[in-house]
Coordinates of C-alpha atoms in Angstrom, one line a residue:
Chain A
M1 CA 141.0 -6.9 142.4
K2 CA 139.7 -3.5 143.3
K3 CA 139.7 -1.1 140.3
K4 CA 141.9 1.9 140.9
R5 CA 140.1 5.2 140.9
N6 CA 141.5 8.5 139.7
S7 CA 142.1 11.1 142.4
F8 CA 140.2 14.5 142.2
V9 CA 143.4 16.3 141.0
V10 CA 143.8 13.7 138.1
R11 CA 140.1 14.0 137.2
T12 CA 140.4 17.8 137.2
V13 CA 143.5 17.7 134.9
I14 CA 141.9 15.2 132.5
S15 CA 138.7 17.3 132.5
W16 CA 140.5 20.5 131.6
R17 CA 142.4 18.7 128.9
L18 CA 139.2 17.4 127.4
V19 CA 137.7 20.9 127.5
R20 CA 140.8 22.4 126.0
S21 CA 140.9 19.8 123.3
S22 CA 137.2 20.4 122.6
A23 CA 137.9 24.2 122.3
V24 CA 140.8 23.5 119.9
L25 CA 138.7 21.2 117.8
L26 CA 136.0 23.9 117.6
R27 CA 138.6 26.6 116.9
D28 CA 140.1 24.7 114.0
N29 CA 136.7 23.5 112.6
S30 CA 134.5 26.5 112.9
D31 CA 132.2 25.0 110.3
L32 CA 130.8 22.9 113.2
L33 CA 129.0 26.1 114.2
I34 CA 126.5 25.4 111.4
F35 CA 124.7 22.9 113.6
P36 CA 123.8 25.3 116.5
I37 CA 123.0 28.0 113.9
V38 CA 120.5 25.6 112.2
S39 CA 119.3 24.6 115.6
A40 CA 118.6 28.2 116.5
F41 CA 116.9 28.9 113.1
L42 CA 114.6 25.8 113.6
T43 CA 113.9 26.7 117.2
I44 CA 112.7 30.2 116.2
L45 CA 110.7 28.6 113.3
V46 CA 109.1 26.0 115.6
S47 CA 108.3 28.7 118.2
A48 CA 106.7 31.0 115.7
A49 CA 104.7 28.1 114.1
F50 CA 103.6 27.0 117.6
G51 CA 102.6 30.4 118.7
L52 CA 100.6 31.0 115.6
S53 CA 98.9 27.6 115.9
V54 CA 97.9 28.3 119.5
L55 CA 96.6 31.7 118.5
A56 CA 94.7 30.2 115.6
V57 CA 93.0 27.7 118.0
K58 CA 91.8 30.6 120.1
D59 CA 90.7 32.6 117.0
F60 CA 93.6 35.1 117.5
D61 CA 91.9 36.4 120.6
L62 CA 94.8 37.4 123.0
R63 CA 92.3 37.7 125.9
A64 CA 91.0 34.2 125.4
L65 CA 94.6 33.0 125.5
T66 CA 95.0 34.2 129.1
E67 CA 91.8 32.4 130.1
T68 CA 92.8 29.0 128.8
S69 CA 92.2 25.8 130.8
A70 CA 95.0 24.2 132.8
R71 CA 94.6 21.1 130.5
F72 CA 95.0 23.2 127.3
R73 CA 98.1 24.9 128.8
F74 CA 99.6 21.5 129.8
I75 CA 99.1 19.9 126.4
A76 CA 100.3 23.0 124.5
L77 CA 103.4 23.3 126.7
F78 CA 104.2 19.6 126.4
L79 CA 103.9 19.7 122.6
F80 CA 106.1 22.9 122.5
Y81 CA 108.8 21.2 124.7
L82 CA 108.7 18.1 122.5
A83 CA 109.0 20.1 119.2
V84 CA 111.9 22.3 120.5
Y85 CA 113.8 19.3 122.1
F86 CA 113.4 17.3 118.9
V87 CA 114.9 20.1 116.8
I88 CA 117.8 20.7 119.3
Y89 CA 118.7 17.1 119.7
F90 CA 118.5 16.4 116.0
C91 CA 121.1 19.1 115.3
N92 CA 123.1 18.0 118.4
T93 CA 123.2 14.4 117.1
A94 CA 124.4 15.7 113.7
L95 CA 127.1 17.8 115.5
V96 CA 128.2 15.0 117.8
G97 CA 128.2 12.5 114.9
A98 CA 130.5 14.8 113.0
V99 CA 132.8 15.3 116.0
L100 CA 133.0 11.5 116.7
Q101 CA 133.9 10.8 113.1
M102 CA 136.6 13.4 113.2
M103 CA 138.0 11.9 116.4
E104 CA 138.2 8.6 114.5
G105 CA 140.2 10.3 111.7
G106 CA 137.3 10.8 109.4
R107 CA 136.4 13.9 107.3
P108 CA 132.7 14.2 107.5
T109 CA 130.6 16.8 105.6
I110 CA 127.4 18.6 106.8
R111 CA 125.4 16.1 104.7
D112 CA 127.2 13.1 106.3
S113 CA 126.4 14.5 109.7
M114 CA 122.8 15.2 109.0
R115 CA 122.4 11.7 107.6
I116 CA 123.7 10.3 110.9
A117 CA 121.0 12.2 112.7
Y118 CA 118.3 11.3 110.1
E119 CA 119.1 7.6 110.5
R120 CA 118.4 7.9 114.3
I121 CA 115.3 10.0 114.0
G122 CA 113.2 7.6 115.9
S123 CA 115.5 7.4 118.9
I124 CA 115.9 11.2 118.8
F125 CA 112.2 11.6 118.9
G126 CA 112.0 9.1 121.8
Y127 CA 114.7 11.0 123.7
A128 CA 112.9 14.4 123.0
L129 CA 109.7 12.7 124.4
I130 CA 111.6 11.7 127.6
M131 CA 113.1 15.2 128.0
A132 CA 109.8 16.9 127.4
T133 CA 108.2 14.7 130.0
V134 CA 111.0 15.4 132.5
G135 CA 110.7 19.1 131.7
M136 CA 107.0 19.0 132.6
V137 CA 107.6 17.0 135.8
F138 CA 110.2 19.6 136.8
R139 CA 107.8 22.4 136.0
W140 CA 105.2 20.7 138.2
L141 CA 107.7 20.1 141.0
Y142 CA 108.9 23.7 140.8
G143 CA 105.4 25.3 140.4
R144 CA 103.8 27.0 143.4
G145 CA 100.6 24.9 143.2
G146 CA 102.3 21.5 143.1
V147 CA 102.2 19.2 146.2
P148 CA 106.0 18.7 146.2
S149 CA 106.7 22.4 146.2
R150 CA 104.3 22.8 149.1
L151 CA 106.3 20.1 151.0
V152 CA 109.6 21.6 150.1
G153 CA 108.5 25.1 151.1
P154 CA 109.5 28.6 150.3
L155 CA 111.0 30.0 147.1
V156 CA 114.7 30.1 148.0
R157 CA 114.6 26.4 149.2
R158 CA 112.6 25.4 146.1
V159 CA 115.2 27.1 143.8
I160 CA 118.1 25.4 145.5
I161 CA 116.6 21.9 145.7
F162 CA 115.2 21.8 142.1
S163 CA 118.4 23.4 140.7
F164 CA 120.4 20.4 142.2
L165 CA 117.8 18.0 140.8
G166 CA 118.1 19.7 137.4
L167 CA 121.9 19.5 137.5
A168 CA 121.8 15.8 138.5
W169 CA 119.5 15.1 135.6
H170 CA 121.8 17.0 133.3
L171 CA 124.8 15.0 134.4
V172 CA 123.0 11.7 134.2
T173 CA 122.0 12.4 130.5
F174 CA 125.2 14.1 129.5
V175 CA 126.4 11.5 127.1
V176 CA 123.1 10.3 125.8
V177 CA 123.6 11.9 122.4
P178 CA 127.0 10.3 121.7
I179 CA 125.5 7.0 122.8
L180 CA 122.7 7.4 120.3
V181 CA 125.2 8.1 117.6
V182 CA 127.7 5.4 118.3
E183 CA 125.7 2.6 119.8
N184 CA 122.5 3.3 117.9
V185 CA 120.3 2.1 120.8
G186 CA 116.8 3.2 121.9
P187 CA 116.4 6.4 124.0
I188 CA 115.6 4.6 127.3
E189 CA 118.6 2.3 126.9
A190 CA 120.7 5.4 126.0
V191 CA 119.7 7.1 129.2
R192 CA 120.5 3.9 131.2
R193 CA 123.9 3.6 129.5
S194 CA 124.6 7.3 130.1
A195 CA 123.8 6.9 133.8
R196 CA 126.2 3.9 134.0
L197 CA 129.0 5.9 132.3
V198 CA 128.4 8.9 134.5
K199 CA 129.3 6.8 137.6
A200 CA 132.8 6.4 136.1
T201 CA 133.3 10.0 134.9
W202 CA 131.1 12.2 137.2
G203 CA 134.2 14.1 138.5
E204 CA 135.4 14.9 135.0
Q205 CA 131.9 15.9 133.9
V206 CA 131.3 18.2 136.9
V207 CA 134.7 19.9 136.5
G208 CA 134.4 20.1 132.7
N209 CA 130.8 21.5 132.7
T210 CA 131.7 23.9 135.5
S211 CA 134.7 25.1 133.5
I212 CA 132.6 25.6 130.3
W213 CA 130.0 27.4 132.4
L214 CA 132.6 29.7 134.0
I215 CA 134.2 30.5 130.6
F216 CA 130.9 31.7 129.2
S217 CA 129.4 33.1 132.5
A218 CA 132.0 35.9 132.7
P219 CA 131.0 37.6 129.3
L220 CA 127.3 36.8 130.0
I221 CA 127.4 38.6 133.3
L222 CA 129.3 41.5 131.7
I223 CA 126.5 41.7 129.0
A224 CA 123.8 41.7 131.7
I225 CA 125.7 44.4 133.8
L226 CA 126.1 46.6 130.7
A227 CA 122.6 45.9 129.3
T228 CA 120.6 47.0 132.3
P229 CA 121.5 50.7 132.4
L230 CA 121.9 51.1 128.7
L231 CA 118.5 49.6 128.0
S232 CA 116.9 51.6 130.7
R233 CA 118.4 54.8 129.1
A234 CA 117.2 53.7 125.7
V235 CA 113.7 53.1 126.9
D236 CA 113.7 56.5 128.6
S237 CA 114.8 58.2 125.4
A238 CA 111.5 57.1 123.8
N239 CA 113.4 56.6 120.6
D240 CA 112.3 53.2 119.2
W241 CA 115.2 52.7 116.8
Y242 CA 117.8 53.5 119.5
T243 CA 116.1 50.9 121.8
I244 CA 116.1 48.4 119.0
L245 CA 119.8 48.9 118.3
I246 CA 120.8 48.6 121.9
L247 CA 118.5 45.6 122.5
Y248 CA 119.6 43.9 119.3
G249 CA 123.3 44.3 120.2
F250 CA 122.8 42.6 123.5
V251 CA 120.6 39.8 122.1
M252 CA 123.2 39.1 119.4
A253 CA 126.0 39.1 121.8
F254 CA 124.0 36.6 124.0
V255 CA 123.0 34.4 121.1
T256 CA 126.6 34.3 119.7
L257 CA 128.0 33.2 123.0
L258 CA 125.2 30.7 123.3
L259 CA 125.9 29.2 119.9
V260 CA 129.6 28.7 120.7
Q261 CA 128.7 27.3 124.1
M262 CA 126.3 24.8 122.6
A263 CA 128.9 23.7 120.1
L264 CA 131.6 23.4 122.7
H265 CA 129.3 21.5 125.0
A266 CA 128.4 19.0 122.4
I267 CA 132.0 18.4 121.5
F268 CA 132.9 18.0 125.2
S269 CA 130.1 15.4 125.6
A270 CA 131.6 13.4 122.6
A271 CA 135.0 13.7 124.2
V272 CA 133.8 12.5 127.6
Y273 CA 131.9 9.6 126.0
R274 CA 135.1 8.4 124.2
Y275 CA 137.1 8.9 127.4
A276 CA 134.5 7.0 129.5
A277 CA 134.2 4.2 126.9
G278 CA 137.9 3.8 127.1
K279 CA 138.6 4.6 123.4
H280 CA 140.9 7.5 124.0
V281 CA 142.2 9.4 127.0
A282 CA 142.7 13.2 126.9
D283 CA 146.3 12.9 125.8
E284 CA 145.3 11.0 122.7
F285 CA 143.0 13.7 121.5
D286 CA 145.1 14.3 118.5
E287 CA 144.8 17.9 117.6
T288 CA 146.8 17.6 114.3
V289 CA 144.4 14.9 113.1
L290 CA 141.4 17.0 114.1
R291 CA 142.6 20.2 112.6
N292 CA 140.4 21.2 109.7
A293 CA 138.9 17.7 109.7
F294 CA 135.5 19.0 108.9
R295 CA 135.0 19.2 105.2
S296 CA 132.4 21.7 104.1
R297 CA 131.1 21.9 100.6
P298 CA 131.7 25.4 99.2
S299 CA 128.5 27.4 98.9
P300 CA 127.4 28.4 95.3
I301 CA 128.1 32.0 96.3
S302 CA 131.6 31.4 97.5
T303 CA 132.3 29.2 94.4
R304 CA 131.1 32.0 92.1
L305 CA 133.2 34.6 94.0
R306 CA 136.3 32.4 93.8
N307 CA 135.8 31.7 90.1
L308 CA 135.3 35.4 89.4
A309 CA 138.5 36.3 91.3
H310 CA 140.4 33.5 89.4
R311 CA 139.1 34.9 86.1
N312 CA 140.1 38.5 86.9
H313 CA 143.5 37.2 88.1
T314 CA 144.0 35.3 84.8
K315 CA 143.0 38.4 82.7
T316 CA 145.4 40.7 84.6
T317 CA 148.2 38.2 84.2
A318 CA 147.5 37.9 80.5
Chain B
M1 CA 142.9 36.7 122.0
H2 CA 145.1 35.1 119.3
S3 CA 142.9 32.0 119.3
L4 CA 139.8 34.2 119.0
I5 CA 141.2 36.0 116.0
H6 CA 142.3 32.7 114.5
F7 CA 138.7 31.4 115.1
I8 CA 137.0 34.4 113.5
R9 CA 139.4 34.3 110.5
S10 CA 138.8 30.6 110.0
I11 CA 135.0 31.0 109.7
K12 CA 134.1 30.1 106.1
P13 CA 131.7 32.2 104.0
Q14 CA 128.8 29.8 104.1
I15 CA 128.9 29.7 108.0
A16 CA 129.1 33.5 108.0
L17 CA 126.2 33.6 105.6
A18 CA 124.1 31.3 107.9
Y19 CA 125.1 33.5 110.9
A20 CA 124.1 36.6 109.0
G21 CA 120.7 35.0 108.2
L22 CA 120.2 34.2 111.8
A23 CA 121.2 37.7 112.8
A24 CA 118.7 39.1 110.2
V25 CA 115.9 37.0 111.6
I26 CA 116.7 38.0 115.2
F27 CA 116.8 41.7 114.1
A28 CA 113.4 41.3 112.6
L29 CA 112.1 39.7 115.8
V30 CA 113.7 42.4 118.1
A31 CA 112.4 45.3 115.9
G32 CA 109.0 43.7 115.6
A33 CA 108.8 43.2 119.4
V34 CA 109.9 46.8 120.2
L35 CA 107.8 48.5 117.5
G36 CA 104.8 46.2 117.9
G37 CA 105.0 46.4 121.7
H38 CA 105.3 50.2 121.6
A39 CA 102.3 50.5 119.2
L40 CA 100.3 48.2 121.5
V41 CA 101.2 50.3 124.6
R42 CA 100.3 53.6 122.8
A43 CA 97.0 52.2 121.7
N44 CA 96.0 51.0 125.2
T45 CA 97.7 53.6 127.4
I46 CA 95.3 54.8 130.1
P47 CA 95.2 58.6 130.1
V48 CA 95.4 60.7 133.2
G49 CA 92.1 62.5 133.3
E50 CA 90.1 64.7 135.7
V51 CA 89.7 63.6 139.3
R52 CA 86.2 62.5 140.0
A53 CA 84.3 60.5 142.6
G54 CA 81.9 57.6 142.2
S55 CA 80.4 54.6 143.8
L56 CA 79.6 51.0 142.8
T57 CA 77.7 48.2 144.4
V58 CA 77.4 44.5 143.6
D59 CA 74.4 42.4 144.8
R60 CA 75.2 38.9 146.1
D61 CA 72.5 37.3 144.0
D62 CA 71.9 33.6 144.9
A63 CA 75.6 32.9 145.8
R64 CA 76.1 30.8 148.9
A65 CA 79.9 31.5 148.9
V66 CA 82.1 33.8 146.9
D67 CA 85.7 33.7 145.5
A68 CA 86.8 37.4 145.4
E69 CA 89.9 38.9 143.9
I70 CA 90.5 42.6 144.6
T71 CA 93.3 44.2 142.7
L72 CA 94.1 47.8 143.7
G73 CA 97.0 48.5 141.4
F74 CA 97.7 52.1 142.5
D75 CA 97.3 54.7 145.3
E76 CA 95.4 53.5 148.4
M77 CA 92.6 51.4 149.7
T78 CA 90.7 50.8 152.9
L79 CA 88.8 47.6 153.0
R80 CA 86.5 46.3 155.8
G81 CA 83.4 44.2 156.3
G82 CA 79.9 45.3 157.2
A83 CA 78.5 46.0 153.7
E84 CA 74.7 45.4 153.2
Q85 CA 75.4 44.2 149.7
L86 CA 78.2 41.9 148.5
L87 CA 80.4 44.8 147.6
E88 CA 80.1 48.5 148.2
L89 CA 82.8 50.8 146.8
D90 CA 83.3 54.5 147.0
F91 CA 86.1 55.6 144.8
V92 CA 88.0 58.7 143.8
T93 CA 89.8 58.3 140.5
N94 CA 91.2 60.1 137.4
F95 CA 90.9 57.1 135.1
A96 CA 88.4 57.6 132.3
E97 CA 86.5 54.5 133.3
D98 CA 85.1 53.3 136.6
P99 CA 86.8 50.4 138.3
A100 CA 86.2 47.2 136.3
V101 CA 83.9 44.8 138.3
V102 CA 83.1 41.3 137.0
Y103 CA 80.7 39.1 139.0
Q104 CA 79.0 35.9 138.0
V105 CA 77.4 33.1 140.0
D106 CA 77.7 29.4 139.0
S107 CA 76.0 26.6 141.0
G108 CA 75.8 28.8 144.1
L109 CA 79.5 29.9 144.0
G110 CA 80.0 33.6 143.1
D111 CA 83.2 34.7 141.3
L112 CA 84.0 38.4 141.9
S113 CA 86.9 40.4 140.6
I114 CA 87.6 44.1 140.7
E115 CA 90.4 45.9 139.0
P116 CA 91.2 49.7 138.8
F117 CA 90.7 49.7 135.0
P118 CA 89.8 47.2 132.2
A119 CA 92.4 44.4 131.9
T120 CA 93.4 45.6 128.4
G121 CA 94.6 49.0 129.7
I122 CA 98.3 49.8 130.2
P123 CA 99.3 52.5 132.7
D124 CA 101.6 55.2 131.4
A125 CA 104.9 54.5 133.2
S126 CA 106.1 58.2 132.8
R127 CA 103.0 59.5 134.7
I128 CA 102.5 56.7 137.1
S129 CA 102.6 59.0 140.2
E130 CA 99.8 61.2 138.7
Y131 CA 97.2 58.4 138.8
R132 CA 94.5 58.8 141.5
N133 CA 92.8 55.6 142.6
Q134 CA 91.5 55.8 146.2
W135 CA 89.1 53.1 147.2
D136 CA 86.9 52.8 150.3
L137 CA 85.7 49.3 149.9
R138 CA 83.2 47.3 152.1
L139 CA 82.4 43.6 151.7
D140 CA 79.5 41.6 153.1
S141 CA 80.5 40.0 156.4
E142 CA 78.0 37.2 156.3
T143 CA 78.9 35.6 153.0
P144 CA 81.7 32.9 153.2
M145 CA 84.5 34.3 151.1
D146 CA 87.8 33.1 149.8
L147 CA 89.5 36.5 149.4
T148 CA 92.5 37.5 147.4
I149 CA 93.9 41.0 147.7
V150 CA 96.6 42.3 145.3
L151 CA 97.9 45.7 146.2
G152 CA 100.4 46.3 143.4
M153 CA 101.8 49.8 143.7
G154 CA 99.2 50.8 146.2
E155 CA 98.9 51.0 150.0
G156 CA 96.3 49.2 151.9
N157 CA 94.5 49.3 155.3
I158 CA 92.7 46.0 155.4
D159 CA 90.5 45.3 158.3
L160 CA 88.9 41.8 158.0
R161 CA 87.5 41.6 161.5
G162 CA 84.0 40.1 161.7
M163 CA 84.1 38.7 158.2
T164 CA 83.4 35.1 157.2
L165 CA 86.6 34.1 155.5
T166 CA 87.3 30.6 154.1
G167 CA 90.7 31.6 152.8
L168 CA 92.9 34.7 152.4
T169 CA 95.8 35.6 150.1
V170 CA 97.4 39.0 150.3
E171 CA 100.0 40.0 147.7
L172 CA 101.8 43.0 148.8
G173 CA 103.5 45.3 146.4
I174 CA 105.6 48.4 146.6
G175 CA 103.5 50.2 149.2
D176 CA 102.9 49.7 152.9
A177 CA 100.0 47.7 154.3
T178 CA 98.2 46.7 157.5
V179 CA 96.1 43.5 157.5
D180 CA 93.9 43.1 160.6
L181 CA 93.0 39.5 161.3
R182 CA 92.0 40.0 164.9
G183 CA 88.6 38.9 166.3
G184 CA 86.9 35.7 167.3
W185 CA 86.9 33.7 164.1
Q186 CA 84.3 30.9 163.9
R187 CA 86.2 28.6 161.5
S188 CA 89.8 27.7 160.6
F189 CA 91.3 28.9 157.3
D190 CA 94.6 29.3 155.5
V191 CA 96.2 32.7 155.1
T192 CA 99.0 33.4 152.6
I193 CA 100.9 36.7 152.8
E194 CA 103.4 37.4 150.1
G195 CA 105.7 40.2 151.1
G196 CA 106.6 43.0 148.8
M197 CA 109.0 46.0 148.9
G198 CA 107.2 48.0 151.5
E199 CA 106.4 47.5 155.2
A200 CA 103.6 45.2 156.1
T201 CA 102.0 44.6 159.5
V202 CA 99.7 41.7 160.1
L203 CA 97.7 42.0 163.3
L204 CA 96.8 38.5 164.7
P205 CA 94.2 37.4 167.3
D206 CA 94.9 36.3 170.8
E207 CA 91.6 34.4 171.3
V208 CA 91.9 31.8 168.4
G209 CA 94.9 29.7 167.5
V210 CA 97.6 31.0 165.1
R211 CA 100.3 28.9 163.5
A212 CA 102.5 30.9 161.2
S213 CA 105.5 29.8 159.1
A214 CA 107.5 32.8 158.1
E215 CA 110.2 32.8 155.5
P216 CA 112.1 36.1 155.5
G217 CA 113.2 36.3 151.8
I218 CA 115.7 39.1 151.3
G219 CA 113.8 41.4 153.7
E220 CA 113.0 41.1 157.4
V221 CA 110.3 39.2 159.2
S222 CA 109.6 40.1 162.9
T223 CA 107.1 38.7 165.3
S224 CA 105.5 39.8 168.5
G225 CA 103.4 37.7 170.9
L226 CA 104.3 34.5 169.0
E227 CA 106.5 31.7 170.2
L228 CA 108.8 29.7 167.9
V229 CA 108.0 25.9 168.3
D230 CA 109.3 23.3 165.8
G231 CA 110.0 25.9 163.1
A232 CA 106.6 27.6 163.3
Y233 CA 105.4 30.6 165.2
I234 CA 102.4 29.9 167.4
N235 CA 100.3 32.0 169.8
S236 CA 99.1 31.1 173.3
A237 CA 95.7 30.0 172.0
Y238 CA 97.1 27.5 169.5
G239 CA 96.2 23.9 170.4
V240 CA 93.6 25.2 172.9
S241 CA 91.2 26.9 170.6
D242 CA 89.1 24.8 168.1
V243 CA 89.8 27.4 165.4
T244 CA 93.3 27.9 163.9
L245 CA 94.5 30.4 161.4
N246 CA 97.3 28.7 159.4
I247 CA 99.5 31.5 158.1
E248 CA 102.2 31.1 155.5
A249 CA 104.2 34.3 155.2
E250 CA 106.9 34.9 152.6
G251 CA 108.9 38.1 153.2
G252 CA 109.9 40.1 150.1
I253 CA 112.4 42.8 150.1
G254 CA 110.7 44.9 152.7
E255 CA 109.7 44.3 156.3
L256 CA 106.9 42.0 157.5
H257 CA 105.7 42.2 161.1
L258 CA 103.4 39.5 162.6
E259 CA 101.9 40.9 165.8
V260 CA 99.4 39.4 168.2
R261 CA 97.3 42.2 169.7
D262 CA 94.3 42.5 171.8
E263 CA 91.3 43.5 169.7
E264 CA 90.7 46.6 171.8
E265 CA 94.2 48.0 170.9
T266 CA 94.2 50.4 168.0
Q267 CA 96.2 49.7 164.9

């Protein structure tokens, strides 16, 4: 018997429900933001360490850096991609692990989530290796000197074609991280499984991803529109601290939006995986179960503050 | 809005602390980049000095062919063949130093580059219109040359007639430019024209074949004396002549004109 396929309208409704439920989950469990924050910290750290290492190799000679061989640039860029992807996917796995546990009614802690990622460290590294390789291939395809870009032709056509290729790759690998968490398979098998699941849910993925993109694009465009004249005025003023404040304001607005978007994206990927795997449909995404499901250990500072407040309150009452 | 307030209120102290830490690191990075960048610019800004004239020459040495990259940067340049040495340059400038010329020969291949000032120099954006950098540049017509010309913010009158080119790349910038490729070329070569914001005219020969693919970009590409066949512009000598100039032209924001003209006609 032929399997009945959902119509586009049904797919759209399901997708919006999944996005909405993901947003509700994030709203009620803001602690989940710790993972993108850690990811951002580590990315900055890795970038700084990487930059310093490359400079050290060239004896801190900036001019020598511009005259490096193509092989050196290739290896350096590949290692950089690998390190950054590893950090991002490690934190993403921890986040998706926490979300999937919450969807099963669990109450994970940050430590539980990090343990999930740590137990899959080999697969995460393998997946980072795949993503770094694909990143380099895309760079080569997109680059002016590459044979494919010469075949494809001018800039506008290159941008359109390779943007579609990038989008297709993004969709194919969209549920790799949830698969790594739940099925604990190797990275290549995870990509294969993700591609198979995509066939069943591509409509929901496209609508969901586009919705998330649209939600965050509006403020990002607004930031860009505001940033251009204000920054130009700040630079013209020749006042360094004024420039720093304006630039910092826009960078922080951008980073904050990006952190929330990264978290929402990861939650949505977990939701799509469960939906595709047939474990839950959007209606069964039980918001009351998920509300405040993420248990965070109180920090030493907040515990001390709470104890101090409690002591003062006891003294006043006495 | 209600959800956003709920979301912000629900953020626990340890998350706020982590976010504050990230914000502090980003502040340090932004401040470091702005202050460090500004200090670097101040230390390397090229001052606007007295206007003076000078000249430079470069001997070909034992090079059988040369890769040459000429970066004008500012103001205007005329370039043509017919030099007795590899390069002869008369310049009028108000930079403290003469144009930076680097030339070395390795296994018979010369590598020539010329820039308006040393690569570490940074122009003062607020006084950009005050810089004077006028070049009258001649290149050796006999030496096979793969030539790259970067105009930047300058204007160029580039007459390549009679030269022995093996390849040509012209990167146009803000200013206008004319590139004269007329004449009876003896060998085929590839030409890349990257359009800029100004108006550029490329004069093409009628005696040797021309095949041009032109992509307009945001600006406009116009042709004269060329026929559109299978997506490429060709002249009447294409397919008849043994020599072909393969031109790839990318329009920028400005206008790019590809015109076939008789060599006798003036620019």
